[in-house]
Protein backbone atom coordinates (compact mmCIF):
# COMPACT_ATOMS: atom_id res chain seq x y z
CA UNK A 1 0.00 0.00 0.00
CA UNK A 2 2.79 2.40 0.92
CA UNK A 3 4.48 1.85 -2.42
CA UNK A 4 1.19 2.55 -4.19
CA UNK A 5 0.82 5.85 -2.36
CA UNK A 6 4.40 6.79 -3.36
CA UNK A 7 3.44 6.44 -7.05
CA UNK A 8 0.37 8.57 -6.47
CA UNK A 9 2.27 11.09 -4.36
CA UNK A 10 4.65 11.79 -7.17
CA UNK A 11 1.77 12.27 -9.64
CA UNK A 12 -0.01 14.56 -7.18
CA UNK A 13 3.07 16.68 -6.54
CA UNK A 14 3.15 17.97 -10.11
CA UNK A 15 -0.58 17.83 -10.91
CA UNK A 16 -2.52 21.00 -11.61
CA UNK A 17 -5.78 19.67 -13.01
CA UNK A 18 -7.59 16.81 -11.33
CA UNK A 19 -10.75 15.08 -12.51
CA UNK A 20 -12.95 12.88 -10.35
CA UNK A 21 -15.19 10.51 -12.31
CA UNK A 22 -17.77 9.17 -9.89
CA UNK A 23 -20.55 6.60 -9.71
CA UNK A 24 -23.12 5.26 -7.32
CA UNK A 25 -20.49 3.77 -4.99
CA UNK A 26 -19.45 7.21 -3.79
CA UNK A 27 -22.93 7.80 -2.37
CA UNK A 28 -23.29 4.30 -0.89
CA UNK A 29 -21.87 5.50 2.42
CA UNK A 30 -24.59 8.17 2.48
CA UNK A 31 -27.18 5.37 2.35
CA UNK A 32 -28.06 5.73 -1.35
CA UNK A 33 -28.29 2.27 -2.94
CA UNK A 34 -26.00 1.38 -5.86
CA UNK A 35 -27.38 -0.20 -9.06
CA UNK A 36 -25.48 -3.43 -9.52
CA UNK A 37 -24.21 -6.08 -7.15
CA UNK A 38 -25.94 -7.97 -4.38
CA UNK A 39 -27.78 -5.03 -2.80
CA UNK A 40 -28.10 -3.05 -6.01
CA UNK A 41 -31.34 -1.53 -7.27
CA UNK A 42 -31.27 -3.61 -10.48
CA UNK A 43 -31.20 -6.75 -8.36
CA UNK A 44 -34.68 -5.97 -7.08
CA UNK A 45 -36.22 -3.81 -9.82
CA UNK A 46 -36.17 -4.21 -13.59
CA UNK A 47 -34.50 -1.35 -15.46
CA UNK A 48 -36.80 -2.01 -18.44
CA UNK A 49 -39.83 -1.20 -16.31
CA UNK A 50 -38.43 1.94 -14.71
CA UNK A 51 -35.49 3.47 -16.46
CA UNK A 52 -36.64 3.95 -20.01
CA UNK A 53 -38.98 6.27 -21.84
CA UNK A 54 -41.35 3.57 -23.08
CA UNK A 55 -41.90 2.44 -19.50
CA UNK A 56 -42.81 6.03 -18.62
CA UNK A 57 -45.27 6.24 -21.54
CA UNK A 58 -46.79 2.86 -20.61
CA UNK A 59 -47.19 3.70 -16.97
CA UNK A 60 -46.14 7.22 -16.03
CA UNK A 61 -47.50 6.97 -12.50
CA UNK A 62 -45.35 3.96 -11.55
CA UNK A 63 -42.20 5.56 -12.92
CA UNK A 64 -43.01 8.96 -11.38
CA UNK A 65 -43.69 7.38 -7.96
CA UNK A 66 -40.41 5.48 -8.15
CA UNK A 67 -38.44 8.68 -8.70
CA UNK A 68 -40.35 10.50 -5.95
CA UNK A 69 -39.38 7.65 -3.60
CA UNK A 70 -35.74 7.89 -4.71
CA UNK A 71 -35.85 11.67 -4.25
CA UNK A 72 -37.07 11.23 -0.69
CA UNK A 73 -34.08 8.98 0.07
CA UNK A 74 -31.76 11.65 -1.34
CA UNK A 75 -33.43 14.37 0.77
CA UNK A 76 -33.04 12.29 3.91
CA UNK A 77 -29.34 11.69 3.20
CA UNK A 78 -26.30 13.95 3.02
CA UNK A 79 -22.99 14.06 1.20
CA UNK A 80 -20.38 11.93 2.96
CA UNK A 81 -16.63 12.20 3.64
CA UNK A 82 -15.84 11.26 0.04
CA UNK A 83 -17.90 14.10 -1.50
CA UNK A 84 -16.58 16.56 1.09
CA UNK A 85 -12.98 15.49 0.53
CA UNK A 86 -13.30 15.97 -3.23
CA UNK A 87 -14.56 19.48 -2.64
CA UNK A 88 -11.62 20.13 -0.29
CA UNK A 89 -9.22 19.18 -3.10
CA UNK A 90 -10.19 22.55 -4.63
CA UNK A 91 -8.01 24.24 -1.99
CA UNK A 92 -4.89 22.45 -3.19
CA UNK A 93 -5.08 22.29 -7.01
CA UNK A 94 -5.65 24.85 -9.76
CA UNK A 95 -8.54 22.95 -11.30
CA UNK A 96 -10.73 20.26 -9.82
CA UNK A 97 -13.56 18.94 -11.97
CA UNK A 98 -16.18 16.37 -11.10
CA UNK A 99 -17.75 14.20 -13.78
CA UNK A 100 -20.54 12.25 -12.17
CA UNK A 101 -23.01 9.60 -13.26
CA UNK A 102 -25.00 10.22 -10.09
CA UNK A 103 -28.28 12.08 -10.03
CA UNK A 104 -28.29 12.93 -6.30
CA UNK A 105 -26.60 16.34 -6.56
CA UNK A 106 -24.32 15.53 -3.61
CA UNK A 107 -21.14 16.86 -5.20
CA UNK A 108 -22.61 20.34 -5.54
CA UNK A 109 -24.11 20.12 -2.05
CA UNK A 110 -20.65 19.22 -0.76
CA UNK A 111 -19.20 22.37 -2.34
CA UNK A 112 -17.65 21.15 -5.59
CA UNK A 113 -17.84 24.07 -8.01
CA UNK A 114 -17.50 22.37 -11.38
CA UNK A 115 -19.72 19.32 -11.69
CA UNK A 116 -20.79 17.70 -14.97
CA UNK A 117 -23.85 15.54 -14.39
CA UNK A 118 -23.90 12.95 -17.18
CA UNK A 119 -27.13 11.18 -16.18
CA UNK A 120 -29.20 14.16 -15.05
CA UNK A 121 -30.42 15.28 -11.65
CA UNK A 122 -33.28 13.88 -9.62
CA UNK A 123 -34.40 17.38 -8.52
CA UNK A 124 -35.00 18.51 -12.08
CA UNK A 125 -37.89 17.78 -14.46
CA UNK A 126 -39.08 18.68 -17.93
CA UNK A 127 -42.15 18.41 -20.12
CA UNK A 128 -42.04 15.54 -22.62
CA UNK A 129 -43.93 17.58 -25.23
CA UNK A 130 -42.58 21.15 -25.17
CA UNK A 131 -39.37 20.59 -23.19
CA UNK A 132 -40.17 23.31 -20.63
CA UNK A 133 -37.99 22.87 -17.58
CA UNK A 134 -39.24 22.62 -14.00
CA UNK A 135 -36.09 22.65 -11.91
CA UNK A 136 -36.14 22.25 -8.14
CA UNK A 137 -39.90 22.71 -7.90
CA UNK A 138 -42.39 20.69 -5.95
CA UNK A 139 -44.78 19.80 -8.73
CA UNK A 140 -46.91 17.11 -7.20
CA UNK A 141 -50.58 17.51 -6.46
CA UNK A 142 -51.99 14.52 -4.56
CA UNK A 143 -49.07 12.38 -5.77
CA UNK A 144 -50.21 12.51 -9.41
CA UNK A 145 -47.80 12.80 -12.34
CA UNK A 146 -47.72 16.55 -12.97
CA UNK A 147 -48.65 18.11 -16.29
CA UNK A 148 -47.19 21.10 -18.06
CA UNK A 149 -49.32 24.11 -19.14
CA UNK A 150 -49.19 22.65 -22.67
CA UNK A 151 -50.86 19.45 -21.44
CA UNK A 152 -47.70 17.30 -21.72
CA UNK A 153 -46.55 14.95 -18.98
CA UNK A 154 -43.64 16.11 -16.86
CA UNK A 155 -40.83 13.62 -16.41
CA UNK A 156 -37.72 13.51 -14.22
CA UNK A 157 -34.56 14.88 -15.85
CA UNK A 158 -32.79 11.54 -15.68
CA UNK A 159 -31.01 9.89 -18.60
CA UNK A 160 -32.77 6.60 -19.16
CA UNK A 161 -31.43 3.66 -21.18
CA UNK A 162 -31.37 4.39 -24.91
CA UNK A 163 -31.36 8.16 -24.33
CA UNK A 164 -28.65 10.62 -25.28
CA UNK A 165 -26.53 12.19 -22.57
CA UNK A 166 -26.63 16.00 -22.15
CA UNK A 167 -24.38 17.14 -24.98
CA UNK A 168 -22.55 19.93 -23.14
CA UNK A 169 -21.87 17.89 -20.02
CA UNK A 170 -20.55 15.01 -22.10
CA UNK A 171 -18.30 17.04 -24.38
CA UNK A 172 -16.90 19.03 -21.43
CA UNK A 173 -16.23 15.74 -19.65
CA UNK A 174 -14.38 14.39 -22.67
CA UNK A 175 -12.27 17.54 -22.74
CA UNK A 176 -11.60 17.24 -19.01
CA UNK A 177 -10.40 13.66 -19.48
CA UNK A 178 -8.13 14.72 -22.35
CA UNK A 179 -6.56 17.64 -20.51
CA UNK A 180 -6.29 16.58 -16.87
CA UNK A 181 -3.15 15.43 -15.06
CA UNK A 182 -4.82 12.78 -12.91
CA UNK A 183 -8.22 11.12 -13.27
CA UNK A 184 -9.69 9.43 -10.23
CA UNK A 185 -12.41 6.85 -10.90
CA UNK A 186 -14.49 6.50 -7.77
CA UNK A 187 -17.22 3.95 -6.98
CA UNK A 188 -18.37 2.96 -10.43
CA UNK A 189 -18.63 -0.41 -12.15
CA UNK A 190 -17.81 1.47 -15.40
CA UNK A 191 -20.23 -0.70 -17.33
CA UNK A 192 -22.61 1.94 -18.64
CA UNK A 193 -21.68 3.74 -21.84
CA UNK A 194 -21.04 6.34 -23.11
CA UNK A 195 -20.23 7.63 -19.58
CA UNK A 196 -17.72 4.82 -19.09
CA UNK A 197 -15.71 6.17 -22.05
CA UNK A 198 -14.35 8.94 -19.83
CA UNK A 199 -11.60 6.89 -18.11
CA UNK A 200 -10.67 5.25 -21.43
CA UNK A 201 -10.27 8.70 -23.02
CA UNK A 202 -7.94 9.75 -20.19
CA UNK A 203 -5.98 6.53 -20.65
CA UNK A 204 -5.68 7.12 -24.39
CA UNK A 205 -4.22 10.55 -23.66
CA UNK A 206 -1.63 9.10 -21.28
CA UNK A 207 -3.15 10.48 -18.08
CA UNK A 208 -2.50 8.98 -14.65
CA UNK A 209 -5.52 6.88 -13.67
CA UNK A 210 -6.42 5.94 -10.11
CA UNK A 211 -9.36 3.76 -9.22
CA UNK A 212 -11.01 3.74 -5.78
CA UNK A 213 -13.49 0.92 -5.30
CA UNK A 214 -14.37 -1.78 -2.79
CA UNK A 215 -13.76 -4.39 -5.48
CA UNK A 216 -12.16 -5.04 -8.86
CA UNK A 217 -13.89 -3.52 -11.88
CA UNK A 218 -13.64 -3.51 -15.67
CA UNK A 219 -11.06 -0.77 -15.31
CA UNK A 220 -8.74 -2.45 -12.81
CA UNK A 221 -6.53 -3.86 -15.54
CA UNK A 222 -5.96 -0.50 -17.25
CA UNK A 223 -5.55 1.94 -14.34
CA UNK A 224 -2.15 2.97 -13.00
CA UNK A 225 -3.26 2.38 -9.45
CA UNK A 226 -6.16 0.57 -7.77
CA UNK A 227 -6.96 1.49 -4.21
CA UNK A 228 -9.42 -0.98 -2.76
CA UNK A 229 -11.60 0.25 0.08
CA UNK A 230 -14.47 2.59 0.80
CA UNK A 231 -14.30 5.94 -0.95
CA UNK A 232 -15.12 7.73 2.32
CA UNK A 233 -12.03 6.23 3.90
CA UNK A 234 -9.53 6.20 1.02
CA UNK A 235 -10.10 9.74 -0.28
CA UNK A 236 -9.44 11.47 3.07
CA UNK A 237 -6.19 9.47 3.33
CA UNK A 238 -5.13 10.72 -0.09
CA UNK A 239 -6.01 14.31 0.78
CA UNK A 240 -4.03 13.99 4.00
CA UNK A 241 -0.94 13.11 1.92
CA UNK A 242 -1.58 16.12 -0.30
CA UNK A 243 -1.80 18.39 2.74
CA UNK A 244 1.44 17.02 4.18
CA UNK A 245 3.15 17.54 0.84
CA UNK A 246 1.89 21.07 0.24
CA UNK A 247 1.68 22.07 3.93
CA UNK A 248 -0.33 25.12 2.90
CA UNK A 249 -3.34 25.73 0.65
CA UNK A 250 -3.35 27.81 -2.52
CA UNK A 251 -5.40 30.57 -0.84
C1 LIG B 1 -17.99 1.51 -3.77
C2 LIG B 1 -18.55 1.67 -2.52
C3 LIG B 1 -17.83 2.49 -1.62
C4 LIG B 1 -19.89 0.42 -3.63
N1 LIG B 1 -16.70 3.06 -2.00
N2 LIG B 1 -16.86 2.07 -4.12
C5 LIG B 1 -24.39 -3.10 -25.11
C6 LIG B 1 -23.06 -2.71 -25.13
C7 LIG B 1 -22.70 -1.39 -24.87
C8 LIG B 1 -23.66 -0.43 -24.61
C9 LIG B 1 -24.98 -0.81 -24.61
C10 LIG B 1 -25.33 -2.14 -24.84
N3 LIG B 1 -26.68 -2.23 -24.77
C11 LIG B 1 -27.17 -0.99 -24.46
C12 LIG B 1 -26.15 -0.14 -24.37
C13 LIG B 1 -26.23 1.31 -24.06
C14 LIG B 1 -26.51 1.55 -22.61
C15 LIG B 1 -25.50 0.80 -21.76
O1 LIG B 1 -24.37 1.21 -21.58
N4 LIG B 1 -25.91 -0.32 -21.21
C16 LIG B 1 -24.99 -1.17 -20.44
C17 LIG B 1 -25.66 -1.55 -19.11
C18 LIG B 1 -24.61 -2.35 -21.27
N5 LIG B 1 -26.35 2.98 -22.43
C19 LIG B 1 -27.36 3.81 -22.65
O2 LIG B 1 -28.47 3.42 -22.97
C20 LIG B 1 -27.04 5.29 -22.53
N6 LIG B 1 -27.46 5.98 -23.68
C21 LIG B 1 -27.01 5.70 -24.91
O3 LIG B 1 -26.21 4.81 -25.10
O4 LIG B 1 -27.53 6.51 -25.87
C22 LIG B 1 -27.15 6.26 -27.21
C23 LIG B 1 -28.27 5.53 -27.85
C24 LIG B 1 -29.31 6.26 -28.34
C25 LIG B 1 -30.34 5.59 -28.98
C26 LIG B 1 -30.33 4.20 -29.04
C27 LIG B 1 -29.29 3.48 -28.50
C28 LIG B 1 -28.24 4.15 -27.90
C29 LIG B 1 -27.76 5.89 -21.36
C30 LIG B 1 -27.36 5.29 -20.07
C31 LIG B 1 -28.18 5.86 -18.94
C32 LIG B 1 -27.89 5.14 -17.65
N7 LIG B 1 -28.82 5.50 -16.68
C33 LIG B 1 -28.72 4.88 -15.36
C34 LIG B 1 -30.09 4.91 -14.68
C35 LIG B 1 -30.62 6.25 -14.47
C36 LIG B 1 -31.95 6.09 -13.86
C37 LIG B 1 -31.92 6.13 -12.38
O5 LIG B 1 -31.05 6.70 -11.72
O6 LIG B 1 -32.86 5.54 -11.92
O7 LIG B 1 -27.72 5.56 -14.62
S1 LIG B 1 -28.21 3.20 -15.35
C38 LIG B 1 -27.37 3.31 -13.84
O8 LIG B 1 -26.02 2.90 -14.14
C39 LIG B 1 -27.33 4.81 -13.47
C40 LIG B 1 -25.85 4.97 -13.16
O9 LIG B 1 -25.46 6.32 -13.31
C41 LIG B 1 -25.17 4.05 -14.13
C42 LIG B 1 -23.78 3.65 -13.74
O10 LIG B 1 -23.79 2.86 -12.59
P1 LIG B 1 -22.63 3.04 -11.51
O11 LIG B 1 -22.63 4.40 -11.00
O12 LIG B 1 -21.38 2.53 -12.05
O13 LIG B 1 -23.18 2.11 -10.32
P2 LIG B 1 -23.00 0.52 -10.11
O14 LIG B 1 -24.03 0.10 -9.14
O15 LIG B 1 -22.94 -0.20 -11.40
O16 LIG B 1 -21.55 0.39 -9.46
C43 LIG B 1 -21.27 0.85 -8.15
C44 LIG B 1 -19.79 0.64 -7.88
O17 LIG B 1 -19.47 1.21 -6.62
C45 LIG B 1 -19.39 -0.84 -7.80
O18 LIG B 1 -18.22 -1.04 -8.58
C46 LIG B 1 -19.10 -1.06 -6.31
O19 LIG B 1 -18.09 -2.03 -6.10
C47 LIG B 1 -18.66 0.31 -5.89
N8 LIG B 1 -18.85 0.66 -4.48
N9 LIG B 1 -19.73 0.93 -2.46
C48 LIG B 1 -16.23 2.79 -3.27
N10 LIG B 1 -18.31 2.70 -0.35
ZN1 LIG C 1 -45.10 21.42 -22.07
Coordinates of N, CA and C and ligand atoms in Angstrom, one line a residue, residues 127 129-132 148-152, ligand 2:
X127 N -40.9 18.9 -19.4 CA -42.1 18.4 -20.1 C -41.8 17.6 -21.3
X129 N -43.4 17.1 -23.9 CA -43.9 17.6 -25.2 C -43.2 18.9 -25.7
X130 N -43.2 19.9 -24.7 CA -42.6 21.1 -25.2 C -41.2 21.4 -24.6
X131 N -40.7 20.5 -23.7 CA -39.4 20.6 -23.2 C -39.2 21.6 -22.1
X132 N -40.3 22.3 -21.7 CA -40.2 23.3 -20.6 C -39.6 22.7 -19.4
X148 N -47.6 19.8 -17.6 CA -47.2 21.1 -18.1 C -48.4 21.9 -18.5
X149 N -48.3 23.2 -18.6 CA -49.3 24.1 -19.1 C -49.8 23.7 -20.5
X150 N -48.9 23.1 -21.3 CA -49.2 22.7 -22.7 C -50.0 21.3 -22.7
X151 N -50.1 20.7 -21.5 CA -50.9 19.5 -21.4 C -49.9 18.2 -21.4
X152 N -48.6 18.4 -21.7 CA -47.7 17.3 -21.7 C -47.4 16.8 -20.3
Ligands
LIG2 ZN1 -45.1 21.4 -22.1

